[in-house]
Amino acid sequence: SPRRIAIAIDGPAGAGKSTVARLVAGRFGYVYIDTGAMYRAVALAALRAGVEPGMTGELEKLVSELDIRLEPGDVVQRVRLNGEDVTDEIRSRAVTSVVPAYAAVPAVRARLVELQRAMAREGGVVMDGRDIGTHVLPDAELKVFLTASVQERARRRYEESGRAQGMTLEMLEEEIAERDRQDASREISPLVKAEDAIVLDTTTLTAEEAAERIAALAGRSIAEAGRS
Ligand code: CDP
Ligand code: CDP
């Protein structure tokens, strides 16, 4: 039977990582793991507990006690925090704007990376995030760095949820650019392309077209893994 490989998909906000990762996972019967949802769940729990990013000791304790689960859903992956379904709440503007600050804390990253590596142990995963190819799964058989212009990424967010949240395209462009800046400039595991990642610019592609290209690359990687 074919080898079950690990596929790492990294890139900035709105590049289409989650959408494309889900399509590729479905194609191969792999498990899709949205690591951004895990950082969002930590930020939500911390906000609720009144624990700020600078309160390192409290944050370390909070994150060590959290039970975060990713479950397959109809359209999106469901996220459970200590049993509670927080799928919608973790996408709120309040959570989105503070995630990068919590994601920059070493104790938070250490705990989540440990969970992510455990989830990928058996292979057969498509994992998306910011540091999957560079840090979480450095030996992933296929690494893709997905990107698109900031205008296009803002437009996608606008269509997806921004309009409904009362945001303008300009607000989204600013929000996305600021979050990318924070993610790319943090000291620990910043958003950078892994040396051996394949860059795919999706500015003029549909999600299906992007998924098609990654699936073709994955087919090659699976064949190669089977030969070695
Ligand atoms: O979906 P979107 O691109 O808006 O963001 P996300 O993938 O849900 O990630 C939310 C935030 O979590 C990012 O802006 C990063 O600050 C953080 N994150 C991270 O630091 N490392 C990861 N592997 C995934 C997300
Ligand atoms: O995970 P990430 O933040 O990178 O992006 P996402 O949450 O998958 O959101 C991307 C949005 O743009 C979704 O509404 C997709 O349907 C849409 N889209 C895409 O993902 N890829 C394209 N090539 C074109 C549009």
Coordinates of C-alpha atoms and ligand atoms in Angstrom, one line a residue:
S1 CA 0.0 0.0 0.0
P2 CA 1.3 3.6 -0.7
R3 CA 3.3 5.3 1.9
R4 CA 1.2 7.9 3.9
I5 CA 3.3 11.1 3.9
A6 CA 3.1 14.4 5.7
I7 CA 2.2 17.5 3.7
A8 CA 3.1 20.9 5.3
I9 CA 1.3 24.0 4.0
D10 CA 2.5 27.4 5.3
G11 CA 1.9 31.0 4.3
P12 CA 0.3 34.3 5.3
A13 CA -3.3 35.0 6.3
G14 CA -5.9 34.4 3.6
A15 CA -3.6 32.6 1.2
G16 CA -6.1 29.8 1.1
K17 CA -4.2 27.3 3.3
S18 CA -7.2 25.9 5.2
T19 CA -9.4 25.6 2.1
V20 CA -6.7 24.0 0.0
A21 CA -5.4 21.7 2.8
R22 CA -8.9 20.4 3.4
L23 CA -9.3 19.6 -0.3
V24 CA -6.0 17.9 -0.6
A25 CA -6.6 15.8 2.6
G26 CA -10.0 14.8 1.2
R27 CA -8.4 13.7 -2.0
F28 CA -5.9 11.3 -0.3
G29 CA -8.0 10.3 2.7
Y30 CA -5.6 12.1 5.0
V31 CA -6.3 13.9 8.2
Y32 CA -6.4 17.7 8.0
I33 CA -4.9 19.6 10.9
D34 CA -5.5 23.4 11.2
T35 CA -2.8 24.6 13.6
G36 CA -4.0 28.2 13.4
A37 CA -7.2 27.0 15.1
M38 CA -5.1 25.7 18.0
Y39 CA -3.4 29.1 18.5
R40 CA -6.8 30.8 18.2
A41 CA -8.2 28.5 20.9
V42 CA -5.3 29.4 23.3
A43 CA -5.9 33.1 22.7
L44 CA -9.7 32.7 23.4
A45 CA -9.0 30.8 26.6
A46 CA -6.5 33.4 27.8
L47 CA -8.8 36.3 26.9
R48 CA -11.6 34.7 29.0
A49 CA -9.3 34.1 31.9
G50 CA -7.9 37.6 31.7
V51 CA -4.4 36.3 31.1
E52 CA -2.3 38.7 29.0
P53 CA 0.6 37.6 26.7
G54 CA 3.1 39.1 29.1
M55 CA 1.9 37.0 32.1
T56 CA 4.2 34.2 31.2
G57 CA 3.8 32.0 34.3
E58 CA 0.0 32.2 34.2
L59 CA -0.1 31.6 30.5
E60 CA 2.2 28.5 30.8
K61 CA -0.1 27.1 33.4
L62 CA -3.2 27.8 31.4
V63 CA -1.8 26.2 28.2
S64 CA -0.7 23.1 30.0
E65 CA -4.2 22.6 31.4
L66 CA -6.1 23.1 28.1
D67 CA -7.8 20.3 26.3
I68 CA -7.9 21.3 22.6
R69 CA -9.5 18.9 20.1
L70 CA -9.9 19.2 16.3
E71 CA -12.8 17.2 14.9
P72 CA -13.9 16.8 11.4
G73 CA -17.1 18.8 10.6
D74 CA -19.4 19.1 7.6
V75 CA -17.7 22.2 6.1
V76 CA -15.1 23.4 8.6
Q77 CA -13.1 21.6 11.2
R78 CA -14.8 21.9 14.6
V79 CA -12.7 23.0 17.5
R80 CA -13.4 22.0 21.1
L81 CA -11.9 23.7 24.1
N82 CA -12.3 21.7 27.3
G83 CA -15.3 20.1 25.6
E84 CA -17.0 23.3 24.5
D85 CA -17.5 23.9 20.7
V86 CA -15.7 27.2 20.1
T87 CA -15.4 26.9 16.2
D88 CA -17.2 30.2 15.6
E89 CA -15.9 32.2 18.5
I90 CA -12.2 31.7 17.7
R91 CA -12.8 33.5 14.3
S92 CA -14.2 36.6 16.0
R93 CA -12.3 39.9 15.4
A94 CA -11.5 40.2 19.1
V95 CA -9.7 36.8 19.0
T96 CA -8.1 37.3 15.6
S97 CA -6.4 40.6 16.5
V98 CA -4.7 39.1 19.6
V99 CA -3.6 35.7 18.4
P100 CA -0.1 36.8 17.1
A101 CA 0.8 38.2 20.6
Y102 CA 0.0 34.8 22.3
A103 CA 1.6 32.9 19.4
A104 CA 4.9 34.7 20.0
V105 CA 5.1 33.2 23.6
P106 CA 7.6 30.3 23.7
A107 CA 5.7 28.3 26.3
V108 CA 2.5 28.4 24.1
R109 CA 4.4 27.3 21.0
A110 CA 6.3 24.5 22.8
R111 CA 3.0 23.0 24.0
L112 CA 1.1 23.3 20.7
V113 CA 4.1 22.0 18.7
E114 CA 4.2 18.9 20.9
L115 CA 0.5 18.3 20.3
Q116 CA 0.9 18.8 16.6
R117 CA 3.8 16.4 16.3
A118 CA 1.9 13.8 18.2
M119 CA -1.1 14.2 15.7
A120 CA 1.3 13.7 12.8
R121 CA 3.2 10.7 14.1
E122 CA 1.4 8.1 11.9
G123 CA 1.8 10.2 8.7
G124 CA -1.2 10.7 6.4
V125 CA -1.6 14.3 7.4
V126 CA -2.0 17.7 5.8
M127 CA -1.0 20.3 8.3
D128 CA -1.4 24.1 7.7
G129 CA 0.1 27.0 9.7
R130 CA 3.1 29.3 9.7
D131 CA 6.0 27.1 10.9
I132 CA 5.0 23.6 9.8
G133 CA 7.7 23.1 7.2
T134 CA 10.4 25.0 9.1
H135 CA 9.8 23.7 12.6
V136 CA 6.9 21.4 13.4
L137 CA 7.5 18.8 10.6
P138 CA 11.0 19.6 9.1
D139 CA 11.0 16.1 7.5
A140 CA 7.6 16.5 5.8
E141 CA 7.8 14.8 2.4
L142 CA 6.1 17.8 0.7
K143 CA 6.3 21.4 1.8
V144 CA 4.2 24.1 0.1
F145 CA 4.4 27.9 0.8
L146 CA 1.1 29.3 -0.3
T147 CA 0.8 33.0 -1.0
A148 CA -1.2 35.7 -2.8
S149 CA -1.2 39.4 -3.0
V150 CA -2.5 41.2 0.1
Q151 CA -5.3 42.8 -1.9
E152 CA -6.5 39.4 -3.0
R153 CA -6.2 37.9 0.4
A154 CA -8.2 40.8 1.9
R155 CA -10.8 40.4 -0.8
R156 CA -11.2 36.7 0.1
R157 CA -11.6 37.5 3.8
Y158 CA -14.2 40.2 2.9
E159 CA -16.3 37.7 0.9
E160 CA -15.9 35.0 3.5
S161 CA -16.7 36.8 6.7
G162 CA -15.5 40.4 6.7
R163 CA -18.6 41.9 5.0
A164 CA -20.8 40.1 7.5
Q165 CA -18.6 41.4 10.4
G166 CA -19.1 45.0 9.1
M167 CA -15.5 45.4 7.9
T168 CA -14.4 47.3 4.8
L169 CA -11.8 46.0 2.3
E170 CA -9.4 48.7 3.6
M171 CA -9.7 47.5 7.2
L172 CA -9.1 43.9 6.2
E173 CA -6.0 44.8 4.2
E174 CA -4.6 46.7 7.2
E175 CA -5.5 43.9 9.6
I176 CA -4.0 41.2 7.4
A177 CA -0.8 43.2 6.7
E178 CA -0.3 43.9 10.4
R179 CA -0.8 40.3 11.4
D180 CA 1.7 39.1 8.7
R181 CA 4.1 41.7 10.0
Q182 CA 3.8 40.3 13.6
D183 CA 4.0 36.7 12.5
A184 CA 7.1 37.3 10.2
S185 CA 9.0 39.4 12.7
R186 CA 8.6 37.3 15.9
E187 CA 11.7 35.8 17.4
I188 CA 10.5 32.2 17.7
S189 CA 9.5 30.2 14.6
P190 CA 8.6 33.3 12.5
L191 CA 6.6 33.0 9.3
V192 CA 9.3 32.2 6.6
K193 CA 9.4 29.9 3.7
A194 CA 11.3 26.7 4.4
E195 CA 14.3 26.3 2.1
D196 CA 12.9 23.2 0.5
A197 CA 9.3 24.5 0.2
I198 CA 7.6 24.9 -3.2
V199 CA 6.1 28.4 -3.6
L200 CA 2.6 28.5 -5.0
D201 CA 1.1 32.0 -5.7
T202 CA -2.7 31.6 -5.8
T203 CA -3.5 35.3 -6.6
T204 CA -5.1 34.3 -9.9
L205 CA -6.1 30.7 -9.0
T206 CA -9.3 29.3 -7.6
A207 CA -9.0 27.1 -4.5
E208 CA -9.8 24.0 -6.7
E209 CA -6.9 24.9 -9.1
A210 CA -4.5 25.4 -6.2
A211 CA -5.6 22.1 -4.6
E212 CA -5.1 20.4 -8.0
R213 CA -1.5 21.5 -8.2
I214 CA -0.7 20.5 -4.7
A215 CA -2.3 17.1 -5.2
A216 CA -0.2 16.6 -8.3
L217 CA 3.0 17.4 -6.3
A218 CA 1.8 15.1 -3.4
G219 CA 1.2 12.2 -5.9
R220 CA 4.9 12.6 -6.9
S221 CA 6.1 12.7 -3.3
I222 CA 4.1 9.6 -2.4
A223 CA 5.6 7.7 -5.3
E224 CA 9.1 8.8 -4.3
A225 CA 8.5 7.9 -0.7
G226 CA 7.4 4.5 -1.8
R227 CA 10.7 3.9 -3.7
S228 CA 13.0 5.0 -0.9
Ligands
CDP1 O1 -6.7 31.6 8.9 P1 -5.8 32.8 9.2 O2 -4.7 32.8 8.1 O3 -6.5 34.0 9.4 O4 -5.0 32.5 10.5 P2 -4.8 31.1 11.2 O5 -4.1 30.2 10.3 O6 -6.0 30.7 11.9 O7 -3.7 31.6 12.3 C1 -4.0 32.6 13.3 C2 -2.7 33.1 13.9 O8 -2.2 32.0 14.7 C3 -1.6 33.5 13.0 O9 -1.8 34.9 12.6 C4 -0.4 33.3 13.8 O10 -0.2 34.3 14.7 C5 -0.7 32.1 14.6 N1 -0.2 30.8 14.1 C6 1.1 30.5 14.4 O11 1.8 31.3 15.0 N2 1.7 29.4 14.0 C7 1.0 28.4 13.3 N3 1.5 27.3 12.9 C8 -0.4 28.7 13.0 C9 -0.9 29.9 13.4
CDP2 O1 -6.1 29.5 5.9 P1 -5.9 30.8 5.1 O2 -6.0 31.9 6.1 O3 -4.6 30.8 4.4 O4 -7.1 30.9 4.1 P2 -8.6 30.3 4.2 O5 -9.1 30.4 5.6 O6 -8.6 29.0 3.5 O7 -9.4 31.4 3.4 C1 -9.3 31.6 2.0 C2 -10.6 32.0 1.4 O8 -10.3 32.4 0.0 C3 -11.7 31.0 1.4 O9 -12.9 31.6 1.5 C4 -11.5 30.3 0.0 O10 -12.7 29.8 -0.6 C5 -11.0 31.5 -0.8 N1 -10.0 31.1 -1.9 C6 -8.9 30.2 -1.6 O11 -8.9 29.7 -0.5 N2 -8.0 29.9 -2.6 C7 -8.0 30.5 -3.8 N3 -7.1 30.2 -4.7 C8 -9.0 31.4 -4.0 C9 -10.0 31.7 -3.1

